[in-house]
Coordinates of C-alpha atoms in Angstrom, one line a residue:
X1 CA 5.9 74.6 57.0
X2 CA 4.3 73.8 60.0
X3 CA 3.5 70.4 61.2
X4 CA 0.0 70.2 62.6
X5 CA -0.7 69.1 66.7
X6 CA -1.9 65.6 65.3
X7 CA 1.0 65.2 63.6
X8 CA 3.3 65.9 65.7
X9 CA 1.7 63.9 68.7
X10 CA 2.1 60.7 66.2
X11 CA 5.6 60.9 66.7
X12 CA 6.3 62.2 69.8
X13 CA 3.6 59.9 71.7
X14 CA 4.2 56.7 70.3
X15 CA 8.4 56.9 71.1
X16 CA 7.4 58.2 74.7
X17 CA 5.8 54.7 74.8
X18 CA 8.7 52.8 73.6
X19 CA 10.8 54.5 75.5
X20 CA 9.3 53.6 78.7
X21 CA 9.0 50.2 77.5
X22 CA 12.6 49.8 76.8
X23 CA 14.2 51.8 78.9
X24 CA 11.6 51.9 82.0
X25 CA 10.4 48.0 81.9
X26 CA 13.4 46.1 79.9
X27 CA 16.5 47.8 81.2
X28 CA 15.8 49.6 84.7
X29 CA 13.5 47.7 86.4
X30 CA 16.3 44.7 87.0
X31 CA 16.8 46.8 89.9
X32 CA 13.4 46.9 91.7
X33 CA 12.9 43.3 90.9
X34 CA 16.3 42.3 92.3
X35 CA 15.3 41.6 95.9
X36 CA 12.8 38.7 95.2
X37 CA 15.0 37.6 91.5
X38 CA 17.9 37.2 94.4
X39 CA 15.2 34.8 96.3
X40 CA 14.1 33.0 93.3
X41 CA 17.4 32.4 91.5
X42 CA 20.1 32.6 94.1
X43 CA 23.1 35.5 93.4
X44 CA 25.2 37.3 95.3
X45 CA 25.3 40.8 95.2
X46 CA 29.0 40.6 92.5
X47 CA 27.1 38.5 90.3
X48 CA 23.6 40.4 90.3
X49 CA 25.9 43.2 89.5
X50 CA 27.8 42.1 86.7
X51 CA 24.1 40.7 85.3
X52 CA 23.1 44.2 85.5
X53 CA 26.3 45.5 84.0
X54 CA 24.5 42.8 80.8
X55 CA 22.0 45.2 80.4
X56 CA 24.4 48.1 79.8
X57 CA 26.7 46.1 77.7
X58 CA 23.3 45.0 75.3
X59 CA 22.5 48.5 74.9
X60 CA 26.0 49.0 74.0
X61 CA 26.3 46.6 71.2
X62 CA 22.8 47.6 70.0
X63 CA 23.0 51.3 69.7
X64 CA 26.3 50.9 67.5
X65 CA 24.4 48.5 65.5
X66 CA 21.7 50.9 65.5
X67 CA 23.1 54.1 64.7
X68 CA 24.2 52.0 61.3
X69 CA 21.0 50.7 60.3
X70 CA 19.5 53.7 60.9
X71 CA 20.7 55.0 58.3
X72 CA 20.4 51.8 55.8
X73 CA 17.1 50.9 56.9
X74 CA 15.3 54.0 57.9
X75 CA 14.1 54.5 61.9
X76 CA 10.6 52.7 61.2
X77 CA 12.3 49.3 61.1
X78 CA 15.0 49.8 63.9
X79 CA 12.0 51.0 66.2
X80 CA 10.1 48.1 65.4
X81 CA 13.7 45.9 66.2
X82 CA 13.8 47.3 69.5
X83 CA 10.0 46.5 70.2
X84 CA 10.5 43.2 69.3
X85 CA 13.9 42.9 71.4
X86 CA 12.4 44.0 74.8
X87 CA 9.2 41.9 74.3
X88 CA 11.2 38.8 73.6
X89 CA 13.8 39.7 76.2
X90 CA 11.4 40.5 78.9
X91 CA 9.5 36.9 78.2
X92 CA 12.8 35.2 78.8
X93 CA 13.7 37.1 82.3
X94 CA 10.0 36.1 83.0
X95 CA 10.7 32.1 82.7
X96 CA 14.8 31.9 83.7
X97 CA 15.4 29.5 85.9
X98 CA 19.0 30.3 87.0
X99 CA 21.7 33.4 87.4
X100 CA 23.3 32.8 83.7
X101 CA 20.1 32.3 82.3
X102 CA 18.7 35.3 83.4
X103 CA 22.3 37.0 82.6
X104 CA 21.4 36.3 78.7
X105 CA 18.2 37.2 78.8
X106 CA 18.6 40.7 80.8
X107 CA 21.2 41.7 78.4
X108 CA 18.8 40.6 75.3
X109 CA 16.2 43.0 77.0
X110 CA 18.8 46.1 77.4
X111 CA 19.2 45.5 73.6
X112 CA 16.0 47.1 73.1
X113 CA 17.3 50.1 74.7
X114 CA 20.0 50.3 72.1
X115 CA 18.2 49.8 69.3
X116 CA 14.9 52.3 70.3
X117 CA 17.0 55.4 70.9
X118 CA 18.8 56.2 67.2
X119 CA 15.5 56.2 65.3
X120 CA 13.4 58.2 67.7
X121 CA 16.1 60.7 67.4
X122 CA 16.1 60.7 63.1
X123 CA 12.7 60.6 62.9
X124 CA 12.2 63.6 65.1
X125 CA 14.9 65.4 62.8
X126 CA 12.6 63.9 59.9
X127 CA 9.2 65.1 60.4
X128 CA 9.3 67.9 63.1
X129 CA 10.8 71.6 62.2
X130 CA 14.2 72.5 63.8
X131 CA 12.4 75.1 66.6
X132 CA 10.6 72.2 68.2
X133 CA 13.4 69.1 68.0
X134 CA 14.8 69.8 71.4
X135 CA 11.5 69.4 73.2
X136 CA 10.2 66.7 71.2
X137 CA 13.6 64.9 71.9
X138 CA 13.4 65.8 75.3
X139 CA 9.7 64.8 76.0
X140 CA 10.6 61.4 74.2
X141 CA 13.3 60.8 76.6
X142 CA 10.9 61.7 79.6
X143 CA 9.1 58.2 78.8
X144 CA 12.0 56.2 80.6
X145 CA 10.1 57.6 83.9
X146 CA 7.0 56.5 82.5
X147 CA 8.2 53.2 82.8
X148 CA 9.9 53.7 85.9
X149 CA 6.7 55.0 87.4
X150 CA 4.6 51.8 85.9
X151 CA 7.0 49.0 87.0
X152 CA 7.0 50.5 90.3
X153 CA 3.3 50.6 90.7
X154 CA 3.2 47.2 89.2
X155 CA 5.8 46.0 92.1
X156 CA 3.2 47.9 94.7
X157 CA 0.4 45.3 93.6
X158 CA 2.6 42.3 93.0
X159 CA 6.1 43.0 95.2
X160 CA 7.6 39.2 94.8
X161 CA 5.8 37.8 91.8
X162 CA 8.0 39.5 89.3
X163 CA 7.5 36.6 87.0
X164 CA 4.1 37.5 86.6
X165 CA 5.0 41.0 86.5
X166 CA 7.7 40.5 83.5
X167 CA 5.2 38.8 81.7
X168 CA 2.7 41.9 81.9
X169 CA 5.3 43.7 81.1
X170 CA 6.0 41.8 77.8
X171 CA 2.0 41.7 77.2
X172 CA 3.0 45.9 77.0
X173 CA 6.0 45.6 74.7
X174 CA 4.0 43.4 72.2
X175 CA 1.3 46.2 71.9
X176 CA 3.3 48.9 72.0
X177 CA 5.1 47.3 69.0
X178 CA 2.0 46.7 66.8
X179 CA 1.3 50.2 67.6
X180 CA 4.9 51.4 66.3
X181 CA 3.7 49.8 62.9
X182 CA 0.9 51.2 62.8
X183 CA 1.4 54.7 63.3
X184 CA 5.4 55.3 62.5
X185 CA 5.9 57.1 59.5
X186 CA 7.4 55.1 56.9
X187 CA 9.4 57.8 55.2
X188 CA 13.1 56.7 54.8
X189 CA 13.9 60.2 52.5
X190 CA 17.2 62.3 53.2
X191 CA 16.8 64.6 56.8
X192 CA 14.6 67.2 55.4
X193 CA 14.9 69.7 58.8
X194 CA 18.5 68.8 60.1
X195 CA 19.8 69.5 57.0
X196 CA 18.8 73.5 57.6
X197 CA 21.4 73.7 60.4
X198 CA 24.2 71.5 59.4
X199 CA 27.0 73.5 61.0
X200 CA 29.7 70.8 61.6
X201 CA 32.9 71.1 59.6
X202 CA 32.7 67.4 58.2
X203 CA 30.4 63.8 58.0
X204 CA 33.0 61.4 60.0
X205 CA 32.5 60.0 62.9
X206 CA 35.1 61.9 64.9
X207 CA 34.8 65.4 66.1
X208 CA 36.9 66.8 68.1
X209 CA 34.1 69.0 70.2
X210 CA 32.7 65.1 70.8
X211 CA 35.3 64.5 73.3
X212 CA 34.0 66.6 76.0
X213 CA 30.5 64.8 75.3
X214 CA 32.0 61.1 76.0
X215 CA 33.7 62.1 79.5
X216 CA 30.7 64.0 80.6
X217 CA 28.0 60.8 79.5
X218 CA 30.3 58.0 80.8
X219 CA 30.9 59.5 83.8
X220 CA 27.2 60.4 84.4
X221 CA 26.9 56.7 83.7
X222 CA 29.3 55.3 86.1
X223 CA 28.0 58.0 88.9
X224 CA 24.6 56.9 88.4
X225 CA 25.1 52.8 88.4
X226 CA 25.2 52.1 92.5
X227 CA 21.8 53.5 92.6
X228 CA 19.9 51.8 89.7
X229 CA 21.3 48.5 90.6
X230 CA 21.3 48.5 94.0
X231 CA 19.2 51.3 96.0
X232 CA 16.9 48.7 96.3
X233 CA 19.0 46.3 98.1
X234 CA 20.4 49.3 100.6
X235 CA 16.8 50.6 101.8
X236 CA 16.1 46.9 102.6
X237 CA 19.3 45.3 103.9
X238 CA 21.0 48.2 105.3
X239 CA 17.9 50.6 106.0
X240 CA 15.8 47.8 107.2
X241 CA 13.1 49.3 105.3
X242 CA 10.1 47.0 103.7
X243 CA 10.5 45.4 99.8
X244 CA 7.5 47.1 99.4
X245 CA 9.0 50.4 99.9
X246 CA 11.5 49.6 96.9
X247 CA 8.2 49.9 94.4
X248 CA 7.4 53.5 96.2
X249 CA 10.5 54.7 95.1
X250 CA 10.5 53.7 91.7
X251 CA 6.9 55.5 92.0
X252 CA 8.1 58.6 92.9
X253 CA 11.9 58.6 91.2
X254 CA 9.6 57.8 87.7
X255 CA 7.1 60.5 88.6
X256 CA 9.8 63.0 89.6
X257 CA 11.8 62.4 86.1
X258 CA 8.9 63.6 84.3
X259 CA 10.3 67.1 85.1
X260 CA 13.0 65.9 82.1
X261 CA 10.7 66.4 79.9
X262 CA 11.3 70.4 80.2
X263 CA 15.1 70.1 79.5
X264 CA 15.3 71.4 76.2
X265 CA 13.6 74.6 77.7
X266 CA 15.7 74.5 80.7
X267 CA 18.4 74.3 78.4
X268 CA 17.8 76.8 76.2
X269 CA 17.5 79.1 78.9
X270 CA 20.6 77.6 81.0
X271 CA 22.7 76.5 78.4
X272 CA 23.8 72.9 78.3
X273 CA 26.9 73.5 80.7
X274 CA 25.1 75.0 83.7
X275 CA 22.3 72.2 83.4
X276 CA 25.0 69.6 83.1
X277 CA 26.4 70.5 86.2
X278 CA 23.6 71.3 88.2
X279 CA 21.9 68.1 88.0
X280 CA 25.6 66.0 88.4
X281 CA 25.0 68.2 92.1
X282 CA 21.6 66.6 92.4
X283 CA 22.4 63.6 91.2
X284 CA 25.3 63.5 93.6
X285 CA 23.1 64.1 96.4
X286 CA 20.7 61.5 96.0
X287 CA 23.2 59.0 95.8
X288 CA 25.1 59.9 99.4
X289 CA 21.6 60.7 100.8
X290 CA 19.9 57.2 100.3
X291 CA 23.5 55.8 101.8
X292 CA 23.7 58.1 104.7
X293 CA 20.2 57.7 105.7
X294 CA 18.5 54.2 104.4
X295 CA 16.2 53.9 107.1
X296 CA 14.4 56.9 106.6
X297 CA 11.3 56.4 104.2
X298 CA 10.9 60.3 104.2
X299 CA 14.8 60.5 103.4
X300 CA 14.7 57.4 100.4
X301 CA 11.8 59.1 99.4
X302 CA 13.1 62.3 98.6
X303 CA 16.3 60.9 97.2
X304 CA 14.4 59.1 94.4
X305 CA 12.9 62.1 93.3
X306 CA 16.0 63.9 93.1
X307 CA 17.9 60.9 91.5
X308 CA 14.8 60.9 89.1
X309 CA 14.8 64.6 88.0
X310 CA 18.9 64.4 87.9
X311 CA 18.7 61.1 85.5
X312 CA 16.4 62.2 83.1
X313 CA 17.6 66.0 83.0
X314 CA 21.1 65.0 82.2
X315 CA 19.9 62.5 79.5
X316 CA 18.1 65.3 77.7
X317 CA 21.1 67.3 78.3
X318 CA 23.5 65.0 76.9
X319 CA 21.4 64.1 73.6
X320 CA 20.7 68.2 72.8
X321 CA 25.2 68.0 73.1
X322 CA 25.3 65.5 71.4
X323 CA 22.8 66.5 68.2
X324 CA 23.7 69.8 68.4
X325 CA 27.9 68.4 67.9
X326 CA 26.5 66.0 65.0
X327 CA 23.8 67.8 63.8
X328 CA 24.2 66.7 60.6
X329 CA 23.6 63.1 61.9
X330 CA 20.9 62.7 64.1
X331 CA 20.9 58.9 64.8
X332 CA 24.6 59.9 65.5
X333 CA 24.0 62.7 67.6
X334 CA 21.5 60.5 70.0
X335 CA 23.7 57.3 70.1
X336 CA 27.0 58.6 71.2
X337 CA 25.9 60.1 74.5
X338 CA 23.6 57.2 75.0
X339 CA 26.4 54.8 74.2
X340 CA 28.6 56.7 77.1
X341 CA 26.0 56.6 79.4
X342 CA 25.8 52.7 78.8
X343 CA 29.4 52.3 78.9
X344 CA 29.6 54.3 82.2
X345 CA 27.3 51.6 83.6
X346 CA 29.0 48.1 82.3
X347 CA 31.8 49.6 84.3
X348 CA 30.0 50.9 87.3
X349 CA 27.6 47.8 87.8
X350 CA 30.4 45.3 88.6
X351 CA 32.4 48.0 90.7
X352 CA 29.7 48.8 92.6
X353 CA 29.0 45.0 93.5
X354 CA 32.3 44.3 94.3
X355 CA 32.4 47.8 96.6
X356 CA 29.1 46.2 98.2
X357 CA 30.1 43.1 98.6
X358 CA 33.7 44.2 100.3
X359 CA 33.1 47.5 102.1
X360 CA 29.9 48.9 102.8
X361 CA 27.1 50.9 101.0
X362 CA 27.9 53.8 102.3
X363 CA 31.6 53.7 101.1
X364 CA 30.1 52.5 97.8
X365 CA 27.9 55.1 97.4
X366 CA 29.9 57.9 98.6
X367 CA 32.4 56.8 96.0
X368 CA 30.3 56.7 93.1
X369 CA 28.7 60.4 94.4
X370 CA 31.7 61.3 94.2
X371 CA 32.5 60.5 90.6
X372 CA 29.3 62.7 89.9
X373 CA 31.0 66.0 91.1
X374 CA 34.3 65.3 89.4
X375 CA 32.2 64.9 85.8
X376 CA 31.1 68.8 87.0
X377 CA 34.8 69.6 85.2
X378 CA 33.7 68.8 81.7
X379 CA 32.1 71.6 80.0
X380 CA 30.4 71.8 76.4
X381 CA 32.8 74.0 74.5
X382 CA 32.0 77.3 72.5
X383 CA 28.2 77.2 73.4
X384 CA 26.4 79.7 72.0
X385 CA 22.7 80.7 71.0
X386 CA 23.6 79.2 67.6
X387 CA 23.6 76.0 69.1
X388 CA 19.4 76.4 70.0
X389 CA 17.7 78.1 66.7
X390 CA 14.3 77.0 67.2
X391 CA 13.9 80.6 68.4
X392 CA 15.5 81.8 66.1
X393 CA 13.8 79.8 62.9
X394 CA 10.5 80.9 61.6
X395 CA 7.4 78.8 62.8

């Protein structure tokens, strides 16, 4: 049976929003704020990596957590966790007062993101029929540019006062959460849609077509780290470009990544390999182009968009892999991929401040460019039409 446009829009809307919260606000906009947070609370660029690497490393430890309790405690409760992490999280960046402070209370704000993504992906798998889980999956992920898009035009308007800006930001979380509980569904019932195309030889963990899914994710991850943590720092200290130009291109890189929002059609055209690779191309060239030419606003312009669509393309690529190789287990399916991602970037945040800090950023971000082109080996194994049947399920 059919779910009804309303219905549908309850779910999908609502975990666009949290998404951009926790993801968009709580997690990537460390990086646009880090010019003036470097001001404020004095850090060099190792240790504002490895306080950006605390982000990664709370989403680690969170989405484990939160693949469990997803399925103990239903996704309405974890949701409402991770609303409640970013808002508190987000107040404490707002009034820390020195490097280690802010360490704890950046990584209490990337919890969010690890506890918001598992029960966005079960309750999707829930409530909405098989033919539409890739897009509404794929549109929920899209809200991490909301949030990209809203913390840069926030910096535009208050470019050194990010204290005031975390605060508004928290202000958002603490809405957006009393909206979760409000109009989440409450149903904690067995997978009512998923269940339909349970294909996977087993319910364990371990799968063996999971293994291409973990290089592909954590090296995505790792690839993508010099430029959330520190494009902001190259078009201003190398590039000799304005701060305020740093809040443009989180404008335009959220703006762009909208476009992710079409991945699960792209993908069901494509397949998942060709759009995996395709985007680790684009991903790869905004990364070297922002390093070769960090003076050029035209040039950092166009690299954020391109970094932007590459980000949140291969995100929605990576969870469609990843349900599609646990599709018996949603919360599963979502996390692993995510957790890759994250894992790629506790490593890469602290490599790429060190590479900063004792080469150049070109060097730095040729290397990690380069890391994106040799993830282009891993493909998804024995893909097939199978693995996409909302064209093939009746509406």
């Amino acid at each position: 049976m059919n779910m009804t446009a309303s219905s549908s829009l309850r779910i999908v809307l609502p975990g666009l929003i949290l998404t951009g919260v926790c993801y968009g606000l709580a997690r990537f906009a460390y990086g646009l704020f880090l010019p003036g947070m470097r001001d404020t609370v004095g850090m060099t660029p190792t240790i504002a990596g490895v306080i950006g690497s605390g982000s990664y490393l709370g989403y680690c430890v969170a989405i484990i957590l939160s693949m469990l309790l997803v399925e103990r405690l239903g996704p309405r409760r974890v949701a409402l966790m991770a609303g409640l992490a970013a808002s508190l999280g987000m107040a404490m960046i707002a009034v820390s007062p020195s490097p280690w402070a802010l360490s704890f209370a950046v990584l209490f704000a990337g919890m969010s993101t690890g506890l918001a993504s598992p029960p966005l992906a079960d309750v999707v798998a829930r409530a909405i029929p098989l033919r539409g889980q890739a897009r509404a999956n794929t549109l929920i992920s899209s809200g991490t540019s909301v949030g990209i898009a809203l913390s840069g035009a926030v910096a535009l308007v208050a470019a050194e006062q990010w204290r005031s800006a975390y605060l508004l930001f928290t202000v958002m979380a603490v809405a957006t959460t009393f909206w979760l509980a409000r109009s989440m569904p409450r149903t904690q019932g067995g997978n009512r849609h998923s269940a339909i195309r349970s294909k996977a030889p087993g319910h364990g963990l371990w799968r063996r077509d999971a293994l291409p899914l973990i290089y592909a994710a954590t090296g995505m991850g790792f690839a993508s780290t010099a430029y959330w943590v520190f494009a902001g720092e190259v078009v201003v200290e190398v590039g000799g470009l304005s701060r305020e130009n740093i809040s443009l291109l989180w404008v335009v890189m959220g703006i762009a990544g909208l476009l992710g929002g079409a991945g699960g059609d792209l993908i069901r055209r494509l397949g998942v390999t060709t759009v995996h690779r395709l985007f680790l191309v684009m991903l790869a060239a905004a990364t070297l182009g922002l390093a070769l030419f960090p003076g050029s606003l035209a040039t950092a312009l166009g690299s954020a968009a391109l970094l932007g669509v590459a980000y949140m393309m291969l995100a929605g690529t990576y969870l469609v892999w990843g349900v599609n190789v646990y599709s018996d287990r949603p919360a599963i399916g979502l996390g692993l991929p995510f957790l890759m991602i994250a894992v790629g970037q506790v490593i890469g945040a602290p490599v790429a401040g060190a590479l900063m800090e004792s080469t150049s950023a070109r060097f730095t971000f040729a290397a990690f460019a380069s890391v994106a082109i040799l993830t282009m080996a891993v493909a998804y194994r024995n893909e097939s039409a199978q693995d996409y049947p909302q064209e093939q399920e009746a509406a």
